mmCIF file with all atom_site columns, C-alpha atoms in Angstrom:
data_model
loop_
_atom_site.group_PDB
_atom_site.id
_atom_site.type_symbol
_atom_site.label_atom_id
_atom_site.label_alt_id
_atom_site.label_comp_id
_atom_site.label_asym_id
_atom_site.label_entity_id
_atom_site.label_seq_id
_atom_site.pdbx_PDB_ins_code
_atom_site.Cartn_x
_atom_site.Cartn_y
_atom_site.Cartn_z
_atom_site.occupancy
_atom_site.B_iso_or_equiv
_atom_site.pdbx_formal_charge
_atom_site.auth_seq_id
_atom_site.auth_comp_id
_atom_site.auth_asym_id
_atom_site.auth_atom_id
_atom_site.pdbx_PDB_model_num
ATOM 1   C CA . MET A 1 1   ? -14.082 87.263 41.965  1.00 52.00 ? 29  MET A CA 1
ATOM 2   C CA . SER A 1 2   ? -13.286 90.721 40.612  1.00 52.00 ? 30  SER A CA 1
ATOM 3   C CA . SER A 1 3   ? -15.557 92.591 38.228  1.00 51.00 ? 31  SER A CA 1
ATOM 4   C CA . LYS A 1 4   ? -12.997 92.097 35.428  1.00 50.00 ? 32  LYS A CA 1
ATOM 5   C CA . GLN A 1 5   ? -12.985 88.340 35.974  1.00 50.00 ? 33  GLN A CA 1
ATOM 6   C CA . VAL A 1 6   ? -16.782 88.268 35.939  1.00 44.00 ? 34  VAL A CA 1
ATOM 7   C CA . LYS A 1 7   ? -16.783 90.256 32.690  1.00 48.00 ? 35  LYS A CA 1
ATOM 8   C CA . ARG A 1 8   ? -14.263 87.891 31.046  1.00 52.00 ? 36  ARG A CA 1
ATOM 9   C CA . THR A 1 9   ? -16.353 84.919 32.176  1.00 53.00 ? 37  THR A CA 1
ATOM 10  C CA . ASP A 1 10  ? -19.523 86.496 30.784  1.00 53.00 ? 38  ASP A CA 1
ATOM 11  C CA . ASN A 1 11  ? -17.789 87.209 27.473  1.00 56.00 ? 39  ASN A CA 1
ATOM 12  C CA . ARG A 1 12  ? -16.496 83.644 27.285  1.00 58.00 ? 40  ARG A CA 1
ATOM 13  C CA . ASN A 1 13  ? -19.948 82.234 28.060  1.00 71.00 ? 41  ASN A CA 1
ATOM 14  C CA . PHE A 1 14  ? -21.498 84.473 25.412  1.00 50.00 ? 42  PHE A CA 1
ATOM 15  C CA . GLU A 1 15  ? -18.930 83.415 22.811  1.00 61.00 ? 43  GLU A CA 1
ATOM 16  C CA . GLU A 1 16  ? -19.520 79.754 23.700  1.00 64.00 ? 44  GLU A CA 1
ATOM 17  C CA . ARG A 1 17  ? -23.269 80.204 23.266  1.00 68.00 ? 45  ARG A CA 1
ATOM 18  C CA . ILE A 1 18  ? -22.740 81.900 19.908  1.00 62.00 ? 46  ILE A CA 1
ATOM 19  C CA . ASP A 1 19  ? -20.458 79.075 18.797  1.00 60.00 ? 47  ASP A CA 1
ATOM 20  C CA . GLU A 1 20  ? -23.001 76.484 19.976  1.00 65.00 ? 48  GLU A CA 1
ATOM 21  C CA . VAL A 1 21  ? -25.770 78.197 17.999  1.00 59.00 ? 49  VAL A CA 1
ATOM 22  C CA . TYR A 1 22  ? -23.507 78.343 14.929  1.00 58.00 ? 50  TYR A CA 1
ATOM 23  C CA . GLN A 1 23  ? -22.658 74.652 15.203  1.00 68.00 ? 51  GLN A CA 1
ATOM 24  C CA . GLN A 1 24  ? -26.343 73.743 15.567  1.00 75.00 ? 52  GLN A CA 1
ATOM 25  C CA . TYR A 1 25  ? -27.142 75.803 12.476  1.00 70.00 ? 53  TYR A CA 1
ATOM 26  C CA . ARG A 1 26  ? -24.277 74.208 10.547  1.00 81.00 ? 54  ARG A CA 1
ATOM 27  C CA . HIS A 1 27  ? -25.361 70.702 11.534  1.00 85.00 ? 55  HIS A CA 1
ATOM 28  C CA . ARG A 1 28  ? -28.951 71.451 10.584  1.00 89.00 ? 56  ARG A CA 1
ATOM 29  C CA . GLN A 1 29  ? -27.788 72.712 7.193   1.00 90.00 ? 57  GLN A CA 1
ATOM 30  C CA . LEU A 1 30  ? -25.780 69.545 6.644   1.00 90.00 ? 58  LEU A CA 1
ATOM 31  C CA . ALA A 1 31  ? -28.766 67.395 7.627   1.00 91.00 ? 59  ALA A CA 1
ATOM 32  C CA . ASN A 1 32  ? -31.073 69.294 5.248   1.00 93.00 ? 60  ASN A CA 1
ATOM 33  C CA . ARG A 1 33  ? -28.572 69.038 2.441   1.00 93.00 ? 61  ARG A CA 1
ATOM 34  C CA . LEU A 1 34  ? -28.191 65.311 2.995   1.00 93.00 ? 62  LEU A CA 1
ATOM 35  C CA . ASP A 1 35  ? -31.982 64.910 2.988   1.00 94.00 ? 63  ASP A CA 1
ATOM 36  C CA . ASP A 1 36  ? -32.114 66.593 -0.426  1.00 95.00 ? 64  ASP A CA 1
ATOM 37  C CA . ILE A 1 37  ? -29.351 64.344 -1.767  1.00 95.00 ? 65  ILE A CA 1
ATOM 38  C CA . ALA A 1 38  ? -31.035 61.218 -0.431  1.00 94.00 ? 66  ALA A CA 1
ATOM 39  C CA . GLU A 1 39  ? -34.358 62.292 -1.976  1.00 94.00 ? 67  GLU A CA 1
ATOM 40  C CA . THR A 1 40  ? -32.674 62.819 -5.345  1.00 96.00 ? 68  THR A CA 1
ATOM 41  C CA . MET A 1 41  ? -31.154 59.350 -5.194  1.00 95.00 ? 69  MET A CA 1
ATOM 42  C CA . GLU A 1 42  ? -34.472 57.811 -4.173  1.00 95.00 ? 70  GLU A CA 1
ATOM 43  C CA . GLU A 1 43  ? -36.344 59.447 -7.061  1.00 96.00 ? 71  GLU A CA 1
ATOM 44  C CA . THR A 1 44  ? -33.608 58.451 -9.501  1.00 96.00 ? 72  THR A CA 1
ATOM 45  C CA . ILE A 1 45  ? -33.923 54.808 -8.443  1.00 96.00 ? 73  ILE A CA 1
ATOM 46  C CA . LEU A 1 46  ? -37.726 54.928 -8.707  1.00 96.00 ? 74  LEU A CA 1
ATOM 47  C CA . GLN A 1 47  ? -37.564 56.480 -12.180 1.00 96.00 ? 75  GLN A CA 1
ATOM 48  C CA . ARG A 1 48  ? -35.134 53.796 -13.305 1.00 96.00 ? 76  ARG A CA 1
ATOM 49  C CA . ILE A 1 49  ? -37.504 51.065 -12.106 1.00 96.00 ? 77  ILE A CA 1
ATOM 50  C CA . LEU A 1 50  ? -40.491 52.700 -13.790 1.00 97.00 ? 78  LEU A CA 1
ATOM 51  C CA . ALA A 1 51  ? -38.626 53.249 -17.055 1.00 97.00 ? 79  ALA A CA 1
ATOM 52  C CA . GLU A 1 52  ? -37.333 49.681 -17.065 1.00 96.00 ? 80  GLU A CA 1
ATOM 53  C CA . LYS A 1 53  ? -40.892 48.333 -16.928 1.00 96.00 ? 81  LYS A CA 1
ATOM 54  C CA . PHE A 1 54  ? -42.574 50.926 -19.144 1.00 97.00 ? 82  PHE A CA 1
ATOM 55  C CA . LEU A 1 55  ? -39.942 52.020 -21.662 1.00 95.00 ? 83  LEU A CA 1
ATOM 56  C CA . LYS A 1 56  ? -37.876 48.815 -21.581 1.00 93.00 ? 84  LYS A CA 1
ATOM 57  C CA . THR A 1 57  ? -34.693 50.739 -20.825 1.00 92.00 ? 85  THR A CA 1
ATOM 58  C CA . GLU A 1 58  ? -31.664 49.091 -19.280 1.00 90.00 ? 86  GLU A CA 1
ATOM 59  C CA . MET A 1 59  ? -29.911 51.338 -16.781 1.00 87.00 ? 87  MET A CA 1
ATOM 60  C CA . GLU A 1 60  ? -27.939 50.676 -13.633 1.00 87.00 ? 88  GLU A CA 1
ATOM 61  C CA . ILE A 1 61  ? -27.489 52.991 -10.680 1.00 86.00 ? 89  ILE A CA 1
ATOM 62  C CA . ASP A 1 62  ? -23.885 53.250 -9.523  1.00 85.00 ? 90  ASP A CA 1
ATOM 63  C CA . SER A 1 63  ? -23.641 51.018 -6.451  1.00 87.00 ? 91  SER A CA 1
ATOM 64  C CA . GLU A 1 64  ? -20.894 53.248 -5.047  1.00 89.00 ? 92  GLU A CA 1
ATOM 65  C CA . ALA A 1 65  ? -23.217 56.257 -5.143  1.00 90.00 ? 93  ALA A CA 1
ATOM 66  C CA . LYS A 1 66  ? -25.948 54.339 -3.290  1.00 90.00 ? 94  LYS A CA 1
ATOM 67  C CA . LYS A 1 67  ? -23.409 53.095 -0.748  1.00 93.00 ? 95  LYS A CA 1
ATOM 68  C CA . ALA A 1 68  ? -22.073 56.613 -0.241  1.00 93.00 ? 96  ALA A CA 1
ATOM 69  C CA . VAL A 1 69  ? -25.558 57.911 0.610   1.00 94.00 ? 97  VAL A CA 1
ATOM 70  C CA . VAL A 1 70  ? -26.019 55.164 3.220   1.00 93.00 ? 98  VAL A CA 1
ATOM 71  C CA . GLU A 1 71  ? -22.612 55.896 4.736   1.00 95.00 ? 99  GLU A CA 1
ATOM 72  C CA . ALA A 1 72  ? -23.358 59.620 4.868   1.00 94.00 ? 100 ALA A CA 1
ATOM 73  C CA . ARG A 1 73  ? -26.600 58.946 6.713   1.00 92.00 ? 101 ARG A CA 1
ATOM 74  C CA . SER A 1 74  ? -24.686 56.817 9.215   1.00 93.00 ? 102 SER A CA 1
ATOM 75  C CA . LEU A 1 75  ? -22.236 59.661 9.783   1.00 92.00 ? 103 LEU A CA 1
ATOM 76  C CA . LEU A 1 76  ? -25.115 62.049 10.447  1.00 90.00 ? 104 LEU A CA 1
ATOM 77  C CA . ASP A 1 77  ? -26.774 59.650 12.888  1.00 89.00 ? 105 ASP A CA 1
ATOM 78  C CA . ALA A 1 78  ? -23.456 59.190 14.698  1.00 89.00 ? 106 ALA A CA 1
ATOM 79  C CA . GLY A 1 79  ? -22.893 62.947 14.944  1.00 88.00 ? 107 GLY A CA 1
ATOM 80  C CA . GLU A 1 80  ? -19.755 62.779 12.787  1.00 90.00 ? 108 GLU A CA 1
ATOM 81  C CA . PHE A 1 81  ? -20.427 66.195 11.284  1.00 89.00 ? 109 PHE A CA 1
ATOM 82  C CA . GLU A 1 82  ? -16.849 67.059 10.394  1.00 89.00 ? 110 GLU A CA 1
ATOM 83  C CA . GLU A 1 83  ? -16.389 63.927 8.290   1.00 92.00 ? 111 GLU A CA 1
ATOM 84  C CA . LEU A 1 84  ? -19.809 64.391 6.723   1.00 91.00 ? 112 LEU A CA 1
ATOM 85  C CA . ASP A 1 85  ? -18.906 67.940 5.795   1.00 91.00 ? 113 ASP A CA 1
ATOM 86  C CA . GLU A 1 86  ? -15.751 66.669 4.079   1.00 92.00 ? 114 GLU A CA 1
ATOM 87  C CA . ARG A 1 87  ? -17.679 64.090 2.029   1.00 93.00 ? 115 ARG A CA 1
ATOM 88  C CA . ILE A 1 88  ? -20.893 65.820 1.145   1.00 93.00 ? 116 ILE A CA 1
ATOM 89  C CA . ASP A 1 89  ? -19.695 67.789 -1.915  1.00 94.00 ? 117 ASP A CA 1
ATOM 90  C CA . GLU A 1 90  ? -18.412 64.652 -3.627  1.00 95.00 ? 118 GLU A CA 1
ATOM 91  C CA . LEU A 1 91  ? -21.535 62.758 -2.616  1.00 95.00 ? 119 LEU A CA 1
ATOM 92  C CA . GLU A 1 92  ? -23.744 65.428 -4.136  1.00 95.00 ? 120 GLU A CA 1
ATOM 93  C CA . ARG A 1 93  ? -21.755 65.330 -7.377  1.00 95.00 ? 121 ARG A CA 1
ATOM 94  C CA . LYS A 1 94  ? -22.090 61.543 -7.637  1.00 94.00 ? 122 LYS A CA 1
ATOM 95  C CA . VAL A 1 95  ? -25.830 61.598 -7.046  1.00 95.00 ? 123 VAL A CA 1
ATOM 96  C CA . GLU A 1 96  ? -26.416 64.450 -9.503  1.00 96.00 ? 124 GLU A CA 1
ATOM 97  C CA . ASP A 1 97  ? -24.373 62.564 -12.124 1.00 94.00 ? 125 ASP A CA 1
ATOM 98  C CA . GLN A 1 98  ? -26.603 59.527 -11.650 1.00 94.00 ? 126 GLN A CA 1
ATOM 99  C CA . LYS A 1 99  ? -29.736 61.646 -11.918 1.00 95.00 ? 127 LYS A CA 1
ATOM 100 C CA . ARG A 1 100 ? -28.481 63.294 -15.107 1.00 95.00 ? 128 ARG A CA 1
ATOM 101 C CA . THR A 1 101 ? -27.588 59.975 -16.744 1.00 94.00 ? 129 THR A CA 1
ATOM 102 C CA . VAL A 1 102 ? -30.940 58.371 -15.951 1.00 95.00 ? 130 VAL A CA 1
ATOM 103 C CA . THR A 1 103 ? -32.971 61.468 -16.850 1.00 95.00 ? 131 THR A CA 1
ATOM 104 C CA . ASN A 1 104 ? -31.230 61.907 -20.206 1.00 95.00 ? 132 ASN A CA 1
ATOM 105 C CA . GLU A 1 105 ? -31.752 58.297 -21.269 1.00 94.00 ? 133 GLU A CA 1
ATOM 106 C CA . ILE A 1 106 ? -35.391 58.354 -20.203 1.00 96.00 ? 134 ILE A CA 1
ATOM 107 C CA . HIS A 1 107 ? -35.942 61.608 -22.085 1.00 94.00 ? 135 HIS A CA 1
ATOM 108 C CA . GLU A 1 108 ? -34.523 60.250 -25.333 1.00 93.00 ? 136 GLU A CA 1
ATOM 109 C CA . THR A 1 109 ? -36.566 57.055 -25.109 1.00 93.00 ? 137 THR A CA 1
ATOM 110 C CA . ARG A 1 110 ? -39.725 58.975 -24.244 1.00 94.00 ? 138 ARG A CA 1
ATOM 111 C CA . ILE A 1 111 ? -39.377 61.240 -27.286 1.00 90.00 ? 139 ILE A CA 1
ATOM 112 C CA . ALA A 1 112 ? -39.124 58.299 -29.673 1.00 86.00 ? 140 ALA A CA 1
ATOM 113 C CA . MET A 1 113 ? -41.998 56.406 -28.062 1.00 90.00 ? 141 MET A CA 1
ATOM 114 C CA . ASN A 1 114 ? -44.161 59.520 -27.768 1.00 90.00 ? 142 ASN A CA 1
ATOM 115 C CA . ARG A 1 115 ? -43.978 60.069 -31.528 1.00 85.00 ? 143 ARG A CA 1
ATOM 116 C CA . ARG A 1 116 ? -45.237 56.542 -32.068 1.00 83.00 ? 144 ARG A CA 1
ATOM 117 C CA . VAL A 1 117 ? -48.063 56.897 -29.526 1.00 88.00 ? 145 VAL A CA 1
ATOM 118 C CA . GLY A 1 118 ? -49.047 60.207 -31.109 1.00 85.00 ? 146 GLY A CA 1
ATOM 119 C CA . GLY A 1 119 ? -49.316 58.397 -34.430 1.00 79.00 ? 147 GLY A CA 1
ATOM 120 C CA . MET A 1 120 ? -51.363 55.665 -32.769 1.00 83.00 ? 148 MET A CA 1
ATOM 121 C CA . ARG A 1 121 ? -53.792 58.239 -31.368 1.00 86.00 ? 149 ARG A CA 1
ATOM 122 C CA . GLU A 1 122 ? -54.211 59.874 -34.767 1.00 81.00 ? 150 GLU A CA 1
ATOM 123 C CA . LEU A 1 123 ? -54.782 56.523 -36.427 1.00 78.00 ? 151 LEU A CA 1
ATOM 124 C CA . ASN A 1 124 ? -57.247 55.484 -33.723 1.00 86.00 ? 152 ASN A CA 1
ATOM 125 C CA . GLU A 1 125 ? -59.247 58.665 -34.255 1.00 85.00 ? 153 GLU A CA 1
ATOM 126 C CA . ARG A 1 126 ? -59.720 57.447 -37.825 1.00 78.00 ? 154 ARG A CA 1
ATOM 127 C CA . VAL A 1 127 ? -60.457 53.780 -37.225 1.00 80.00 ? 155 VAL A CA 1
ATOM 128 C CA . GLU A 1 128 ? -61.777 53.879 -33.603 1.00 86.00 ? 156 GLU A CA 1
ATOM 129 C CA . ARG A 1 129 ? -60.375 50.501 -32.741 1.00 86.00 ? 157 ARG A CA 1
ATOM 130 C CA . VAL A 1 130 ? -58.888 50.908 -29.238 1.00 88.00 ? 158 VAL A CA 1
ATOM 131 C CA . SER A 1 131 ? -59.654 52.674 -25.958 1.00 86.00 ? 159 SER A CA 1
ATOM 132 C CA . PRO A 1 132 ? -58.774 56.382 -26.318 1.00 89.00 ? 160 PRO A CA 1
ATOM 133 C CA . VAL A 1 133 ? -58.587 56.617 -22.512 1.00 92.00 ? 161 VAL A CA 1
ATOM 134 C CA . LYS A 1 134 ? -55.732 54.113 -22.314 1.00 91.00 ? 162 LYS A CA 1
ATOM 135 C CA . LEU A 1 135 ? -53.906 55.704 -25.222 1.00 92.00 ? 163 LEU A CA 1
ATOM 136 C CA . GLN A 1 136 ? -54.264 59.120 -23.602 1.00 93.00 ? 164 GLN A CA 1
ATOM 137 C CA . ALA A 1 137 ? -52.913 57.826 -20.279 1.00 93.00 ? 165 ALA A CA 1
ATOM 138 C CA . VAL A 1 138 ? -49.805 56.484 -22.011 1.00 95.00 ? 166 VAL A CA 1
ATOM 139 C CA . ASP A 1 139 ? -49.430 59.646 -24.090 1.00 94.00 ? 167 ASP A CA 1
ATOM 140 C CA . GLU A 1 140 ? -49.677 61.925 -21.046 1.00 94.00 ? 168 GLU A CA 1
ATOM 141 C CA . LEU A 1 141 ? -47.081 59.966 -19.079 1.00 96.00 ? 169 LEU A CA 1
ATOM 142 C CA . LEU A 1 142 ? -44.687 60.104 -22.018 1.00 95.00 ? 170 LEU A CA 1
ATOM 143 C CA . ALA A 1 143 ? -45.275 63.818 -22.553 1.00 94.00 ? 171 ALA A CA 1
ATOM 144 C CA . ASP A 1 144 ? -45.201 65.041 -18.937 1.00 93.00 ? 172 ASP A CA 1
ATOM 145 C CA . TRP A 1 145 ? -43.442 62.221 -17.061 1.00 95.00 ? 173 TRP A CA 1
ATOM 146 C CA . ASP A 1 146 ? -45.652 63.079 -14.084 1.00 93.00 ? 174 ASP A CA 1
ATOM 147 C CA . TRP A 1 147 ? -45.235 59.783 -12.227 1.00 95.00 ? 175 TRP A CA 1
ATOM 148 C CA . ARG A 1 148 ? -44.881 60.936 -8.637  1.00 93.00 ? 176 ARG A CA 1
ATOM 149 C CA . GLY A 1 149 ? -48.596 61.122 -7.870  1.00 91.00 ? 177 GLY A CA 1
ATOM 150 C CA . GLN A 1 150 ? -48.981 57.473 -8.846  1.00 92.00 ? 178 GLN A CA 1
ATOM 151 C CA . VAL A 1 151 ? -46.042 56.293 -6.734  1.00 94.00 ? 179 VAL A CA 1
ATOM 152 C CA . TYR A 1 152 ? -46.085 58.649 -3.720  1.00 91.00 ? 180 TYR A CA 1
ATOM 153 C CA . ARG A 1 153 ? -49.614 58.325 -2.396  1.00 83.00 ? 181 ARG A CA 1
ATOM 154 C CA . ASP A 1 154 ? -51.638 57.542 0.722   1.00 77.00 ? 182 ASP A CA 1
ATOM 155 C CA . GLY A 1 155 ? -48.886 58.948 2.934   1.00 73.00 ? 183 GLY A CA 1
ATOM 156 C CA . ASP A 1 156 ? -46.934 55.690 2.661   1.00 64.00 ? 184 ASP A CA 1
ATOM 157 C CA . PHE A 1 157 ? -43.304 56.411 1.904   1.00 73.00 ? 185 PHE A CA 1
ATOM 158 C CA . ASP A 1 158 ? -41.664 53.093 2.779   1.00 87.00 ? 186 ASP A CA 1
ATOM 159 C CA . PHE A 1 159 ? -38.998 52.732 0.089   1.00 91.00 ? 187 PHE A CA 1
ATOM 160 C CA . GLU A 1 160 ? -39.711 49.097 -0.697  1.00 92.00 ? 188 GLU A CA 1
ATOM 161 C CA . THR A 1 161 ? -43.371 49.962 -1.171  1.00 92.00 ? 189 THR A CA 1
ATOM 162 C CA . LEU A 1 162 ? -42.430 52.863 -3.435  1.00 94.00 ? 190 LEU A CA 1
ATOM 163 C CA . LYS A 1 163 ? -40.270 50.589 -5.576  1.00 94.00 ? 191 LYS A CA 1
ATOM 164 C CA . GLU A 1 164 ? -43.134 48.119 -5.907  1.00 95.00 ? 192 GLU A CA 1
ATOM 165 C CA . ARG A 1 165 ? -45.497 50.892 -6.931  1.00 94.00 ? 193 ARG A CA 1
ATOM 166 C CA . ALA A 1 166 ? -43.048 52.246 -9.513  1.00 96.00 ? 194 ALA A CA 1
ATOM 167 C CA . ALA A 1 167 ? -42.713 48.772 -11.031 1.00 97.00 ? 195 ALA A CA 1
ATOM 168 C CA . GLU A 1 168 ? -46.484 48.181 -11.011 1.00 96.00 ? 196 GLU A CA 1
ATOM 169 C CA . TYR A 1 169 ? -47.217 51.557 -12.587 1.00 97.00 ? 197 TYR A CA 1
ATOM 170 C CA . GLY A 1 170 ? -44.628 50.949 -15.282 1.00 97.00 ? 198 GLY A CA 1
ATOM 171 C CA . GLU A 1 171 ? -46.045 47.498 -15.999 1.00 97.00 ? 199 GLU A CA 1
ATOM 172 C CA . ASP A 1 172 ? -49.596 48.883 -16.180 1.00 96.00 ? 200 ASP A CA 1
ATOM 173 C CA . MET A 1 173 ? -48.611 51.588 -18.663 1.00 96.00 ? 201 MET A CA 1
ATOM 174 C CA . ARG A 1 174 ? -46.639 49.103 -20.745 1.00 96.00 ? 202 ARG A CA 1
ATOM 175 C CA . GLY A 1 175 ? -49.674 46.834 -20.721 1.00 95.00 ? 203 GLY A CA 1
ATOM 176 C CA . TYR A 1 176 ? -51.864 49.676 -21.987 1.00 94.00 ? 204 TYR A CA 1
ATOM 177 C CA . PHE A 1 177 ? -49.383 50.408 -24.760 1.00 93.00 ? 205 PHE A CA 1
ATOM 178 C CA . LYS A 1 178 ? -49.122 46.779 -25.866 1.00 91.00 ? 206 LYS A CA 1
ATOM 179 C CA . GLU A 1 179 ? -52.876 46.244 -25.702 1.00 92.00 ? 207 GLU A CA 1
ATOM 180 C CA . CYS A 1 180 ? -53.576 49.339 -27.790 1.00 90.00 ? 208 CYS A CA 1
ATOM 181 C CA . ARG A 1 181 ? -50.875 48.505 -30.280 1.00 86.00 ? 209 ARG A CA 1
ATOM 182 C CA . GLU A 1 182 ? -52.084 44.925 -30.721 1.00 85.00 ? 210 GLU A CA 1
ATOM 183 C CA . ASP A 1 183 ? -55.711 46.017 -31.134 1.00 87.00 ? 211 ASP A CA 1
ATOM 184 C CA . LEU A 1 184 ? -54.731 48.758 -33.545 1.00 83.00 ? 212 LEU A CA 1
ATOM 185 C CA . PHE A 1 185 ? -52.347 46.656 -35.615 1.00 79.00 ? 213 PHE A CA 1
ATOM 186 C CA . GLY A 1 186 ? -54.264 43.386 -35.370 1.00 79.00 ? 214 GLY A CA 1
ATOM 187 C CA . PRO A 1 187 ? -56.188 43.644 -38.640 1.00 79.00 ? 215 PRO A CA 1
ATOM 188 C CA . TYR A 1 188 ? -53.004 44.540 -40.539 1.00 78.00 ? 216 TYR A CA 1
ATOM 189 C CA . ASP A 1 189 ? -50.532 42.049 -39.055 1.00 79.00 ? 217 ASP A CA 1
ATOM 190 C CA . GLY A 1 190 ? -49.165 39.754 -41.710 1.00 80.00 ? 218 GLY A CA 1
ATOM 191 C CA . THR A 1 191 ? -50.821 41.707 -44.526 1.00 80.00 ? 219 THR A CA 1
ATOM 192 C CA . ALA A 1 192 ? -49.404 43.981 -47.181 1.00 78.00 ? 220 ALA A CA 1
ATOM 193 C CA . LEU A 1 193 ? -50.711 46.955 -45.151 1.00 77.00 ? 221 LEU A CA 1
ATOM 194 C CA . GLU A 1 194 ? -48.502 46.281 -42.124 1.00 78.00 ? 222 GLU A CA 1
ATOM 195 C CA . PRO A 1 195 ? -45.529 48.364 -43.375 1.00 76.00 ? 223 PRO A CA 1
ATOM 196 C CA . ILE A 1 196 ? -47.929 51.160 -44.403 1.00 74.00 ? 224 ILE A CA 1
ATOM 197 C CA . VAL A 1 197 ? -49.371 51.382 -40.900 1.00 74.00 ? 225 VAL A CA 1
ATOM 198 C CA . GLU A 1 198 ? -45.838 51.260 -39.446 1.00 71.00 ? 226 GLU A CA 1
ATOM 199 C CA . GLY A 1 199 ? -44.997 54.200 -41.697 1.00 70.00 ? 227 GLY A CA 1
ATOM 200 C CA . LEU A 1 200 ? -48.025 56.158 -40.531 1.00 64.00 ? 228 LEU A CA 1
ATOM 201 C CA . LEU A 1 201 ? -47.079 55.614 -36.895 1.00 64.00 ? 229 LEU A CA 1
ATOM 202 C CA . THR A 1 202 ? -43.477 56.681 -37.402 1.00 60.00 ? 230 THR A CA 1
ATOM 203 C CA . GLU A 1 203 ? -44.487 59.682 -39.514 1.00 53.00 ? 231 GLU A CA 1
ATOM 204 C CA . ARG A 1 204 ? -42.794 58.419 -42.658 1.00 54.00 ? 232 ARG A CA 1
ATOM 205 C CA . ARG A 1 205 ? -44.203 60.038 -45.790 1.00 56.00 ? 233 ARG A CA 1
ATOM 206 C CA . LEU A 1 206 ? -46.275 57.588 -47.799 1.00 60.00 ? 234 LEU A CA 1
ATOM 207 C CA . MET A 1 207 ? -45.464 57.689 -51.511 1.00 62.00 ? 235 MET A CA 1
ATOM 208 C CA . LEU A 1 208 ? -47.658 56.104 -54.157 1.00 63.00 ? 236 LEU A CA 1
ATOM 209 C CA . ASP A 1 209 ? -44.745 54.902 -56.259 1.00 67.00 ? 237 ASP A CA 1
ATOM 210 C CA . GLN A 1 210 ? -43.387 52.989 -53.246 1.00 70.00 ? 238 GLN A CA 1
ATOM 211 C CA . LEU A 1 211 ? -46.508 50.832 -52.921 1.00 74.00 ? 239 LEU A CA 1
ATOM 212 C CA . THR A 1 212 ? -47.035 47.498 -54.632 1.00 78.00 ? 240 THR A CA 1
ATOM 213 C CA . ASP A 1 213 ? -50.203 46.734 -56.556 1.00 79.00 ? 241 ASP A CA 1
ATOM 214 C CA . ASP A 1 214 ? -51.260 44.387 -53.762 1.00 79.00 ? 242 ASP A CA 1
ATOM 215 C CA . GLN A 1 215 ? -50.771 47.127 -51.163 1.00 77.00 ? 243 GLN A CA 1
ATOM 216 C CA . ILE A 1 216 ? -52.788 49.606 -53.196 1.00 74.00 ? 244 ILE A CA 1
ATOM 217 C CA . GLU A 1 217 ? -55.597 47.100 -53.614 1.00 77.00 ? 245 GLU A CA 1
ATOM 218 C CA . GLN A 1 218 ? -55.703 46.249 -49.900 1.00 76.00 ? 246 GLN A CA 1
ATOM 219 C CA . LEU A 1 219 ? -55.489 49.908 -48.962 1.00 74.00 ? 247 LEU A CA 1
ATOM 220 C CA . ARG A 1 220 ? -58.457 50.680 -51.190 1.00 75.00 ? 248 ARG A CA 1
ATOM 221 C CA . ASP A 1 221 ? -60.513 48.033 -49.366 1.00 74.00 ? 249 ASP A CA 1
ATOM 222 C CA . SER A 1 222 ? -59.372 48.978 -45.846 1.00 73.00 ? 250 SER A CA 1
ATOM 223 C CA . ASP A 1 223 ? -60.685 51.483 -43.296 1.00 67.00 ? 251 ASP A CA 1
ATOM 224 C CA . LEU A 1 224 ? -57.578 53.588 -43.936 1.00 66.00 ? 252 LEU A CA 1
ATOM 225 C CA . VAL A 1 225 ? -58.383 54.577 -47.491 1.00 60.00 ? 253 VAL A CA 1
ATOM 226 C CA . GLY A 1 226 ? -60.264 57.737 -46.570 1.00 55.00 ? 254 GLY A CA 1
ATOM 227 C CA . HIS A 1 227 ? -57.402 58.988 -44.394 1.00 50.00 ? 255 HIS A CA 1
ATOM 228 C CA . VAL A 1 228 ? -54.371 58.466 -46.586 1.00 58.00 ? 256 VAL A CA 1
ATOM 229 C CA . GLU A 1 229 ? -53.505 61.318 -48.895 1.00 50.00 ? 257 GLU A CA 1
ATOM 230 C CA . LEU A 1 230 ? -53.245 59.296 -52.076 1.00 40.00 ? 258 LEU A CA 1
ATOM 231 C CA . THR A 1 231 ? -55.015 59.417 -55.402 1.00 37.00 ? 259 THR A CA 1
ATOM 232 C CA . LEU A 1 232 ? -55.833 55.851 -56.287 1.00 41.00 ? 260 LEU A CA 1
ATOM 233 C CA . SER A 1 233 ? -56.891 55.136 -59.836 1.00 39.00 ? 261 SER A CA 1
#
């Protein structure tokens, strides 16, 4: 073999090695990108489960988006990188759309419920009728939505286990909310003060001329009288 032939062979081998390295890099990038997409879908599903139990929302994850993630993973496992590359942009868009829809609905529901829980905490500071620890736990979840530490724990990331934990955590927080609300409202349920307490919790301004004589009388005799900005004669 001549020196020129050896040189051409060396060049070809070098170019092949460069192309192999590039393809490995490209495949690794696709795999990492798919991992991120799958993680986003997983967290979206877990949030939906948690919100369904805690906030009583009703949301569905697009079955086509979930199916597309599974199919993409199969393509990666089979080494079908070209087809995966063609699909991944659309897959990412679908998953991000699902995340946005779920996140927005949860956010709106949290804001409304957080106002009520804030009112419950203020009222409880006055009457000291329920556990402030439980109220604070509910309030913090609504304010920060920091749920991951309660669901992802102990190094166990089996998805079925994570779904069970999300449901259990949501049920626990809903139980705290209901328990605190029942204990806080209990003495007023069925009385003329019930709508007044509802107004305090929803931050409605309490006006003297809107109260009946019976409400004024019961308010005067209740543990709320010292905390309502009214002049009762």
